[in-house]
Coordinates of C-alpha atoms and ligand atoms in Angstrom, one line a residue:
X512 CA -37.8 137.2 32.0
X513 CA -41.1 138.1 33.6
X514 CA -40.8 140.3 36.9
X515 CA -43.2 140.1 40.0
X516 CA -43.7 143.9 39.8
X517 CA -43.7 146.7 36.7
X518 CA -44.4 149.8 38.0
X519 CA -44.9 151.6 34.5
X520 CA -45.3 155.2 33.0
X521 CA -44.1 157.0 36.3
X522 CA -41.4 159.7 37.1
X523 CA -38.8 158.4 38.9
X524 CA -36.9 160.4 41.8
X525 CA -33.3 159.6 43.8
X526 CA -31.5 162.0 45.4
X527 CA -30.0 163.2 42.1
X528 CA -32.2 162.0 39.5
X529 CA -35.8 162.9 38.0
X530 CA -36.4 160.6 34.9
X531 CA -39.5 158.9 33.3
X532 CA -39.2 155.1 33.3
X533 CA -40.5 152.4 33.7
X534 CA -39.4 149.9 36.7
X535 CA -38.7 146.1 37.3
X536 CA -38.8 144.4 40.6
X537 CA -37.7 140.6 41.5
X538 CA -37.9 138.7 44.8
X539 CA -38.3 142.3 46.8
X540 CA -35.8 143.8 44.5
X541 CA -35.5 146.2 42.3
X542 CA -34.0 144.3 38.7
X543 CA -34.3 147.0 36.1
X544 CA -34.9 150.5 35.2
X545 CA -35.7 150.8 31.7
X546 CA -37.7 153.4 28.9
X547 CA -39.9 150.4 28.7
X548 CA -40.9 147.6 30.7
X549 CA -43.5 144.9 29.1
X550 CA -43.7 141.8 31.2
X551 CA -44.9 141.9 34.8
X552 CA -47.0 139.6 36.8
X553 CA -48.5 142.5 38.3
X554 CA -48.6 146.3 36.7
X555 CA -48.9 149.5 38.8
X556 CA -49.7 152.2 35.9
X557 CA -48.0 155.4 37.5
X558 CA -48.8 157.8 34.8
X559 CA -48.9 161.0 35.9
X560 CA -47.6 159.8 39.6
X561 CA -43.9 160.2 41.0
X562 CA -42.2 157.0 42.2
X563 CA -40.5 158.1 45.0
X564 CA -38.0 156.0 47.3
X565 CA -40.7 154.8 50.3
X566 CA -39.4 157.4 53.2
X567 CA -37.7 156.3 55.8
X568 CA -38.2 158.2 59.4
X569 CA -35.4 157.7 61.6
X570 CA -36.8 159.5 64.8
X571 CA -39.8 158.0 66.3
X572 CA -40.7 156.5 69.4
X573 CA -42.9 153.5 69.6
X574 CA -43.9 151.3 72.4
X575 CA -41.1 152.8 74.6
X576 CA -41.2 151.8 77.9
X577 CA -41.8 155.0 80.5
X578 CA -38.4 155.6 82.4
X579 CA -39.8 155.5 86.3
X580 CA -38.7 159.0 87.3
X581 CA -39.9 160.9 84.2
X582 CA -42.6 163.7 85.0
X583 CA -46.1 162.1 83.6
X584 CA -45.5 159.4 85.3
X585 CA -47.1 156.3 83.6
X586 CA -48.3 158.2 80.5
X587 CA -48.4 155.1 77.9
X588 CA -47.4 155.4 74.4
X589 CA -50.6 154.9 72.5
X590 CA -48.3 153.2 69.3
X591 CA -46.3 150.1 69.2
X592 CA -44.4 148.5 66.2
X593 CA -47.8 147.5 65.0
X594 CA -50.2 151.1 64.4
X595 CA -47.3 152.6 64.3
X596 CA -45.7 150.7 61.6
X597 CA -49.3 151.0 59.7
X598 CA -49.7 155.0 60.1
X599 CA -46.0 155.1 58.9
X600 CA -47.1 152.9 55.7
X601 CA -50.5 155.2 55.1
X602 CA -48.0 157.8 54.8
X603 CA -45.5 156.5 52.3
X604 CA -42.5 155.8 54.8
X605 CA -41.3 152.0 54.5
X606 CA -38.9 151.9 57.2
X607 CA -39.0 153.1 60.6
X608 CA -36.6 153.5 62.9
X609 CA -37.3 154.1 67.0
X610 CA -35.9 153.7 69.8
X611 CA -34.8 151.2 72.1
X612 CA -34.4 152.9 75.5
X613 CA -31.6 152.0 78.6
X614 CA -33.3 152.8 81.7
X615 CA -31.1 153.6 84.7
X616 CA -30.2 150.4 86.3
X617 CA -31.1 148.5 83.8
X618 CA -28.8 146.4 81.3
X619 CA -28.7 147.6 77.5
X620 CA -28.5 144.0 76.2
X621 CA -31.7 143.0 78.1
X622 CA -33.4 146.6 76.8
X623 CA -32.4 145.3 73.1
X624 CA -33.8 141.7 74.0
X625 CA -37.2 143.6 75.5
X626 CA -37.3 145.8 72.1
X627 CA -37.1 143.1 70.0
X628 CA -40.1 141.2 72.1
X629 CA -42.5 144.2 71.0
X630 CA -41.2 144.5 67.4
X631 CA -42.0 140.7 67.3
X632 CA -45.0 139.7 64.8
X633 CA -46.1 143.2 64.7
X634 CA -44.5 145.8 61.9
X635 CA -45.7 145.8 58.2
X636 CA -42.6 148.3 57.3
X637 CA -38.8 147.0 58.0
X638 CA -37.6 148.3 61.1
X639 CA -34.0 149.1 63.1
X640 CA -33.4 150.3 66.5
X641 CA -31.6 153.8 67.7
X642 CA -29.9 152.9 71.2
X643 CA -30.9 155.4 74.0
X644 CA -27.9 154.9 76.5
X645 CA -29.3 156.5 80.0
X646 CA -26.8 154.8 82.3
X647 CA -23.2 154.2 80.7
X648 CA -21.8 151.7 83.3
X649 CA -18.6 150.7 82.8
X650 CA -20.0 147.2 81.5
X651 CA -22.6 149.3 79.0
X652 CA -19.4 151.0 77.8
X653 CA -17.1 148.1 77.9
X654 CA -19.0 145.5 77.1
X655 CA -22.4 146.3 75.8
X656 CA -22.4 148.5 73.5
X657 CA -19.3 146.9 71.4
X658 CA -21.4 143.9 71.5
X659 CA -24.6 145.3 70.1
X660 CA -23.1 148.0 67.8
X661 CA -21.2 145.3 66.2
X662 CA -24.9 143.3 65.8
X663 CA -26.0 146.4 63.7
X664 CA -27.1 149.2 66.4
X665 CA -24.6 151.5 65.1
X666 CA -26.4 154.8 66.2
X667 CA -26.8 156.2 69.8
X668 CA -28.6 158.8 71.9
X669 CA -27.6 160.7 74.7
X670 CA -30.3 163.5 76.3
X671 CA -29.1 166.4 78.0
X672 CA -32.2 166.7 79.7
X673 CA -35.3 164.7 81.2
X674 CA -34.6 163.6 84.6
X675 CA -34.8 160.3 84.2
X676 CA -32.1 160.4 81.2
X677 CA -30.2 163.0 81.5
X678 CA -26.0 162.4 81.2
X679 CA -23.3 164.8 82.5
X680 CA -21.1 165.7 80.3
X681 CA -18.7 163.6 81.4
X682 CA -20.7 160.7 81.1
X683 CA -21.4 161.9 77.3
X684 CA -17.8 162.4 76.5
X685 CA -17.9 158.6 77.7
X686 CA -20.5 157.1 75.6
X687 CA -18.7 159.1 72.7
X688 CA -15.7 158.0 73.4
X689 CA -16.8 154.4 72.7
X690 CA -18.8 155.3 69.8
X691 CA -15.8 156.7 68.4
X692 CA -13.9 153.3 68.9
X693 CA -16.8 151.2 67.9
X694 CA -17.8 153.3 64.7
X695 CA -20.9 154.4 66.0
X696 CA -22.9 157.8 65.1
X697 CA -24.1 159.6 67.9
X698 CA -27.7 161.1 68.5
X699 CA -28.6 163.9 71.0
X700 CA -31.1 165.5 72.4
X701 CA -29.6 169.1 73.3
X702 CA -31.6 171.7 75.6
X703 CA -29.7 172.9 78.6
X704 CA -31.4 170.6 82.1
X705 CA -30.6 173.4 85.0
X706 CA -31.8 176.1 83.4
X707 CA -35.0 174.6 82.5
X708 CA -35.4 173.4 86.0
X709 CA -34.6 177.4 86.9
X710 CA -37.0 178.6 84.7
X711 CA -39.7 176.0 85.3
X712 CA -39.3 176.3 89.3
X713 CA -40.1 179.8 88.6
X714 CA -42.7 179.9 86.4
X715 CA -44.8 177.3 89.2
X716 CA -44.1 179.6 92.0
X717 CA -45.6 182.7 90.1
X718 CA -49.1 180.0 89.4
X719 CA -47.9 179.6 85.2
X720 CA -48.4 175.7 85.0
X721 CA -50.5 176.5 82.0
X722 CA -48.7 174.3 78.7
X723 CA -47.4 177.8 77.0
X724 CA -45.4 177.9 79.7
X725 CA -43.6 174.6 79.1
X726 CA -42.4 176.9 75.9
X727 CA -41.7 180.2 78.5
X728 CA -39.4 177.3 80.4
X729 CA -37.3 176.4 77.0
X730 CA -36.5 179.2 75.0
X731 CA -34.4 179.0 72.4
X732 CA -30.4 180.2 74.6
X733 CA -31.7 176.8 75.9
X734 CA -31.2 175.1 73.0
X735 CA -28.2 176.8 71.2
X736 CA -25.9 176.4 74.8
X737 CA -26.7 173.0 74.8
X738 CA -26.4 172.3 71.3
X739 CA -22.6 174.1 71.5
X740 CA -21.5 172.1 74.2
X741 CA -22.8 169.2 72.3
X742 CA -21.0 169.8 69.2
X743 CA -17.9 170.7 71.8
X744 CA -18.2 167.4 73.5
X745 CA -18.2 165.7 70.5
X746 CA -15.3 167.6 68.7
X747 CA -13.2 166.8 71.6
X748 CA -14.2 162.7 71.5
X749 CA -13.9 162.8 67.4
X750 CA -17.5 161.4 66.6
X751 CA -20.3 162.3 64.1
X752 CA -22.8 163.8 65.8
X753 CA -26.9 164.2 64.8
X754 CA -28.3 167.3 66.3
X755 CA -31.9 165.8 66.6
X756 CA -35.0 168.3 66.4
X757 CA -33.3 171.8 65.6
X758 CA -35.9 173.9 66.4
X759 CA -34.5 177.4 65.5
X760 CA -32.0 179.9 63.8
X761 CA -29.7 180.0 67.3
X762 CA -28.7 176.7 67.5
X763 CA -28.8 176.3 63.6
X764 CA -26.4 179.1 64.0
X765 CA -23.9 176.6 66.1
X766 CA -24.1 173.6 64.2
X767 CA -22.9 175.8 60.9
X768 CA -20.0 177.2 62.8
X769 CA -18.8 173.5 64.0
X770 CA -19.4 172.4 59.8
X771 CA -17.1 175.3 59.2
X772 CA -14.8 174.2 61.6
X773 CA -14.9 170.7 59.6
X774 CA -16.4 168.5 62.4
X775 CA -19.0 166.3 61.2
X776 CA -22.2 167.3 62.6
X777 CA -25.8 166.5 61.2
X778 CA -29.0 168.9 61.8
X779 CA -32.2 167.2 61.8
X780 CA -35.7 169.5 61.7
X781 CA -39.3 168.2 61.9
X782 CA -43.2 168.8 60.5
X783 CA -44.0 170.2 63.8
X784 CA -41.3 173.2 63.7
X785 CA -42.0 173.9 60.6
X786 CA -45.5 174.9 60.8
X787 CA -46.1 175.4 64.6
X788 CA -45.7 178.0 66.5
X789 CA -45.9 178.3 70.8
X790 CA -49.5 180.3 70.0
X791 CA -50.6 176.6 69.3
X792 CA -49.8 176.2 73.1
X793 CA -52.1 178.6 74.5
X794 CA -55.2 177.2 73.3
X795 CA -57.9 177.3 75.8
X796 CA -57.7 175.4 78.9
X797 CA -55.5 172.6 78.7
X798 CA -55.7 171.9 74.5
X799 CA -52.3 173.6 74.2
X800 CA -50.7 170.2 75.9
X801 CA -51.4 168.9 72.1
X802 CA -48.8 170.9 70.8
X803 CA -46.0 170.6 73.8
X804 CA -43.1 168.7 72.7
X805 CA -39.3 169.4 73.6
X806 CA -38.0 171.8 72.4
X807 CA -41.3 173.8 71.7
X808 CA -42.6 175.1 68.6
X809 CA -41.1 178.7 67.4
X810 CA -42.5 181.6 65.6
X811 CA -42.4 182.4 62.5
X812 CA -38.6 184.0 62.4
X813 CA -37.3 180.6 63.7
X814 CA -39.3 178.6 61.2
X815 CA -37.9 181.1 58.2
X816 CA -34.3 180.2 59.7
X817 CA -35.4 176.3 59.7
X818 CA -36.2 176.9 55.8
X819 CA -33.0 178.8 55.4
X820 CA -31.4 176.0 56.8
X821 CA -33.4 173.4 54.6
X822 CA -32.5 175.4 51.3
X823 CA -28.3 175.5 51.7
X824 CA -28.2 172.4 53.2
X825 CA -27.8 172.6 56.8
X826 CA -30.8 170.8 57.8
X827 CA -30.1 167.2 55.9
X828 CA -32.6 165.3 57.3
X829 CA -36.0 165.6 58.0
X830 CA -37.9 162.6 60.9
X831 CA -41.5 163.1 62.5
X832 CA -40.1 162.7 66.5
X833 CA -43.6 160.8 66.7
X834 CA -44.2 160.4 70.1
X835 CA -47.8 159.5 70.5
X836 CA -49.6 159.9 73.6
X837 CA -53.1 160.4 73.5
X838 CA -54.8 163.8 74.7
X839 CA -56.0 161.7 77.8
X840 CA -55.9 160.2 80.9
X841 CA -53.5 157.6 79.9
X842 CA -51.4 160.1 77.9
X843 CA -50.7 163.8 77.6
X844 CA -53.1 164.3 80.6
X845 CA -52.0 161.3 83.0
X846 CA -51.4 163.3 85.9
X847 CA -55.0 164.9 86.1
X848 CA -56.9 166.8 83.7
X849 CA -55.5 170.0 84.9
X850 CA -52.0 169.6 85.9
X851 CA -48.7 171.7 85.8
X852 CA -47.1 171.5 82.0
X853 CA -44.1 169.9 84.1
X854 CA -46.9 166.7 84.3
X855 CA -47.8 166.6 80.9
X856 CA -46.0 163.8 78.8
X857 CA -43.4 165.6 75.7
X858 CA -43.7 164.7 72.1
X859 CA -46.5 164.6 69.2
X860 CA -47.5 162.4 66.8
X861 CA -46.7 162.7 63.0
X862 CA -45.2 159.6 61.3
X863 CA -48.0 159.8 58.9
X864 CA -48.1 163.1 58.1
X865 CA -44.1 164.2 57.4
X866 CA -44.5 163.7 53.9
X867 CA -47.5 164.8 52.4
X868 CA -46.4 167.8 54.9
X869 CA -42.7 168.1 53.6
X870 CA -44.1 167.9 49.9
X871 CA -47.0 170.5 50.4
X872 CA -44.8 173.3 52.3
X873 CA -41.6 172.4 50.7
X874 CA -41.9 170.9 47.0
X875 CA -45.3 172.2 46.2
X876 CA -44.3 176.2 47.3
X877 CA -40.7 175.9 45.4
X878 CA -38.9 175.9 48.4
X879 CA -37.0 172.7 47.3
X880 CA -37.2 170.3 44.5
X881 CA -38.3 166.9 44.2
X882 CA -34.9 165.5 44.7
X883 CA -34.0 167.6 47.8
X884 CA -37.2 166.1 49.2
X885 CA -36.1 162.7 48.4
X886 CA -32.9 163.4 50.6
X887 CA -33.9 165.2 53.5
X888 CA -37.5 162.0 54.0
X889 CA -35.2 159.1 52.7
X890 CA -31.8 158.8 51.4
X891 CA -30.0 160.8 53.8
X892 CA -31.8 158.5 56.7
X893 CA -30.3 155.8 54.8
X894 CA -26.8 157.1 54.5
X895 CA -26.4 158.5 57.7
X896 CA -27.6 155.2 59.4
X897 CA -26.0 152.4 57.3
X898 CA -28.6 151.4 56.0
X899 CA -28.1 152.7 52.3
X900 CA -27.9 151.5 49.5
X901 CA -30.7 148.8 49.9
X902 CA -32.7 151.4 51.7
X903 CA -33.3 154.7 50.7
X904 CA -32.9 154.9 47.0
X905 CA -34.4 153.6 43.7
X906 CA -31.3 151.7 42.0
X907 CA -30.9 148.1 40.8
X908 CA -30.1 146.0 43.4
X909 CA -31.7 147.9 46.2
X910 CA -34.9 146.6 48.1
X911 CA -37.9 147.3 46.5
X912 CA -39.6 150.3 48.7
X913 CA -41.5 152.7 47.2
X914 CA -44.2 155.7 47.1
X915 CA -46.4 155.8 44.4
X916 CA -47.6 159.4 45.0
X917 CA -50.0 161.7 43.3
X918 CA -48.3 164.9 43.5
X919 CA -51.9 166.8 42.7
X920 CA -53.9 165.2 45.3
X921 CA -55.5 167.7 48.0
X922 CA -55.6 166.5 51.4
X923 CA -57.2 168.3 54.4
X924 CA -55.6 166.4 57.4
X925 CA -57.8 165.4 60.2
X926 CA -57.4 162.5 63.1
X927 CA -59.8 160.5 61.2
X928 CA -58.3 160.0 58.5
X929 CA -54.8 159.0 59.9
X930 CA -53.9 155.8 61.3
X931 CA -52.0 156.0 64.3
X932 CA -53.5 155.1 67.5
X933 CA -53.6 158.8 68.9
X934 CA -56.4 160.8 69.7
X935 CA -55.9 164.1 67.9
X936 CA -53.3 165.4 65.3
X937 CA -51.5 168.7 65.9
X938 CA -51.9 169.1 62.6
X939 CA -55.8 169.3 62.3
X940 CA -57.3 171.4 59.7
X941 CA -54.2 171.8 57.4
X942 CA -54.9 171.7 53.4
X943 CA -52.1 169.8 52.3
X944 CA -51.8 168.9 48.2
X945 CA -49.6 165.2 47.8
X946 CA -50.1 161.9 49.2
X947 CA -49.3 158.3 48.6
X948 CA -51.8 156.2 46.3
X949 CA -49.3 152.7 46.5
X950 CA -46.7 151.8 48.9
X951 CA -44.6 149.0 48.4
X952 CA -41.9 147.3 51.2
X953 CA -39.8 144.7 49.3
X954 CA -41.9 144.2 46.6
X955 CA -44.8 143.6 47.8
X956 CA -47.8 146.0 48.0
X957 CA -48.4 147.1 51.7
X958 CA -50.5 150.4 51.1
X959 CA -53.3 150.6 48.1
X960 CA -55.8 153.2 47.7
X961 CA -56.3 154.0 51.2
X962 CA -56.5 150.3 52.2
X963 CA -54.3 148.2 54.1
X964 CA -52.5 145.4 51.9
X965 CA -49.3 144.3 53.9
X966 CA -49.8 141.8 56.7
X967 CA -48.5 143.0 60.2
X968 CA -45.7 140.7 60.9
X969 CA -44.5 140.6 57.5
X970 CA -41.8 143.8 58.6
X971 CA -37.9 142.6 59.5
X972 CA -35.5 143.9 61.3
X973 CA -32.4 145.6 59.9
X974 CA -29.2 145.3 61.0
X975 CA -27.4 148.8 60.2
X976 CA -24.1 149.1 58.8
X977 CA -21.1 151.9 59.5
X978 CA -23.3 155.6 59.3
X979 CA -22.0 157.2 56.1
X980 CA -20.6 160.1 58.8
X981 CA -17.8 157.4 59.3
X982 CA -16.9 157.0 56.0
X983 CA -16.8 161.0 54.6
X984 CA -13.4 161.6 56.2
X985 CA -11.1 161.4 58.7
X986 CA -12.4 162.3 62.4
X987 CA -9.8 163.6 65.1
X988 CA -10.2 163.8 68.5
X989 CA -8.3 165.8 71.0
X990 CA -6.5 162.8 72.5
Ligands
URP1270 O1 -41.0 166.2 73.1 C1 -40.4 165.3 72.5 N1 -39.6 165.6 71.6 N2 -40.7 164.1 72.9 C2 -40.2 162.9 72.4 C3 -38.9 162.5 73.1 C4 -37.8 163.4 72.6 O2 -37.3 164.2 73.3 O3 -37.3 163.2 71.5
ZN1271 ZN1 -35.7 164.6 72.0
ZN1272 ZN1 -37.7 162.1 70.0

């Protein structure tokens, strides 16, 4: 029988598996995996490319509504569902996954409801939502989240820190506690909230609102307490937990010891620690607010521990945290073009850029192989978030989402070549070598030398099963 799709003469990589085949799809799945594939209504040659799962980035924020106490006050994300979902696609990622965010006072359900409203019509990759729970009432623990976790939101963040989201740690050993009973896998920010309120009250009344001080006000102790009491807290409930943006050896450090202990916990790294530094935040006058995100970029011994961590297998997942606000007065710089770094909105863009990225510093030097990569962009997403096996792996049966990519081509990244609706790139400048030529989202073509294919719209939403960190083993909890 004919299929809609060969994709012919290219190397095939999973998460365990490099082999030379050719590859079938029907109705926006895959149907075969053979040596040699003749009849297709349409033919991709691949020689010479690698077929690659299309990557799936499980930490990005998109069209999130600002909470109403946070710091930059009104700074607006410049992405929703629908750049976002394109820059994703540019980039060889085929499902995204942001998040929908509780303010306080506000009911999760009707958050869920809003989220869906802006995913609506607009996403050319296939999307789910990441819960952030800001105000665990006893009806959002009771009520709400049992309801939407059993509708396929089965992963939750908790922050630490921000004002306007912050959770005790009682109130975290509460959301756990119903994750725990609900199956749920749980996400958190960790950086300790009063001592960067120390720090930072501090560092204003000495005159250093500069950005490289937003890094002076989160050092790394920061981190590893909070990312400790994290893994404690969630020891004690018996969940899974997702450490999201390690940023350094310390609390890389932690996270091993609670795996040694046998808890089940999950370190996630990013582009941006990986190959930036806090020098990048005292650029000249106010350009250094183009590299603050939370926690801050290292130096160099943290981003050696990051790659330690990548190569033994710490670090098993690797997301963008895209948070795109523009280097303006609607984004980074909303509360004036000069104010404190405590003003200036957190997070950078990078959804299209984690995997040429990933690939040129981590495939292309021989710090990992092409199957590693495959893992840490896409099938550990998948796994970790139920969403596996149609997502996040090239097998019979699963949806037909792929990256065609040359693994020769040079790349020298600049904002104009992306497509996200940001103003600048943190990345600017950087000679990268591997990028997608054809990117395909259930079959059909979305991304084709460098052009848009796949209608906006055309992206659905994904109900996630159990996370894989459910079905490993046994979790205990202290009661
Ligand atoms: O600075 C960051 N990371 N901004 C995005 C929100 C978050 O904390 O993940
Ligand atoms: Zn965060
Ligand atoms: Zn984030």
């Amino acid at each position: 029988m004919t299929f809609d799709l060969v994709i012919r003469g290219g190397t095939i990589v999973t998460a365990s598996d490099v082999t030379k085949a050719d590859l079938g799809v029907r109705n926006g799945r895959i149907a075969a995996i053979a040596e040699h594939i003749s009849e297709g209504n349409m033919v991709i040659d691949a020689g010479g490319r690698l077929v690659l799962p299309g990557g799936i980035d499980a930490h990005c924020h998109l069209d999130q509504p600002q909470a109403p106490g946070l710091a930059a006050k009104g700074a607006k994300m410049a992405d929703g569902f629908r750049s976002g979902s394109i820059s994703a696609a540019f980039g060889g990622t085929t499902t995204i996954v942001p998040f929908c965010v509780q303010h306080r006072g506000e009911s999760l359900t009707a958050a869920v409801a809003d989220y869906h409203r802006r995913a609506e019509g607009q996403s050319v990759t296939d999307y789910a939502f990441h819960l952030i729970v800001s105000d665990p009432t006893p009806a959002v623990l009771g009520q709400e989240l049992p309801a939407l976790i059993r509708r396929g939101h089965t992963s939750l963040k908790v922050y630490m820190t921000y004002d306007a989201m912050q959770l005790s740690d009682r109130q975290i050993l509460d959301v756990f506690e119903t994750a725990r009973q609900e199956k749920a896998v749980m996400l958190i920010h960790a950086e300790n909230h009063e001592i960067i309120g120390w720090l930072a009250d501090r560092l204003e009344c000495q005159g250093r609102t500069k950005p490289v001080a937003h890094a002076t006000s989160r050092p790394l102790p920061v981190e590893r307490e909070a990312t400790h009491r994290a893994v404690t807290l969630a020891e004690i409930a018996g969940v899974p937990l997702v450490i999201v943006h390690v940023s350094g050896g310390e609390p890389l450090e932690e996270i091993r010891r609670a795996r040694a202990r046998g808890h089940v916990v999950i370190a996630e790294t990013c582009p941006q620690y990986l190959l930036l530094t806090e020098s990048d935040l005292e650029m000249p006058g106010m350009l250094g607010a183009k590299a603050m995100c939370s926690p801050p970029p290292r130096d160099r011994e943290a981003q050696a521990a990051l790659w330690r961590g990548i190569e033994d297998g710490t670090i098993e997942i690797f997301n963008s945290d895209h948070a795109p606000y523009c280097f303006d007065t609607d984004g980074k710089l909303k509360a004036g073009p000069n104010p404190s770094f405590r003003a200036v909105a957190n997070g950078i863009p990078g959804l299209e850029t984690r995997l040429p990225i990933l690939f040129s510093e981590g495939v292309v030097k021989g710090r990992i192989d092409l199957p590693r990569f495959v893992a840490l962009t896409a099938t550990n997403n998948a796994k970790l978030y139920g969403l596996h096996p149609r997502k996040g792996t090239i097998a019979v049966g699963a949806d037909a989402d792929l990256a065609v990519w040359n693994p020769e081509k040079r790349m020298t990244i600049t904002n104009d070549i992306l497509h996200h609706n940001v103003d600048y790139t943190p990345f600017e400048g950087m000679e990268v070598q591997g990028w997608p030529e054809t990117v395909v989202s259930r079959g059909q073509v979305i991304v084709q030398d460098n052009k848009l294919i796949g209608k906006p719209g055309r992206g659905r939403f994904l109900a996630q099963d159990s996370s894989s960190a459910w079905k490993t083993r046994e979790i205990s909890a202290w009661i």
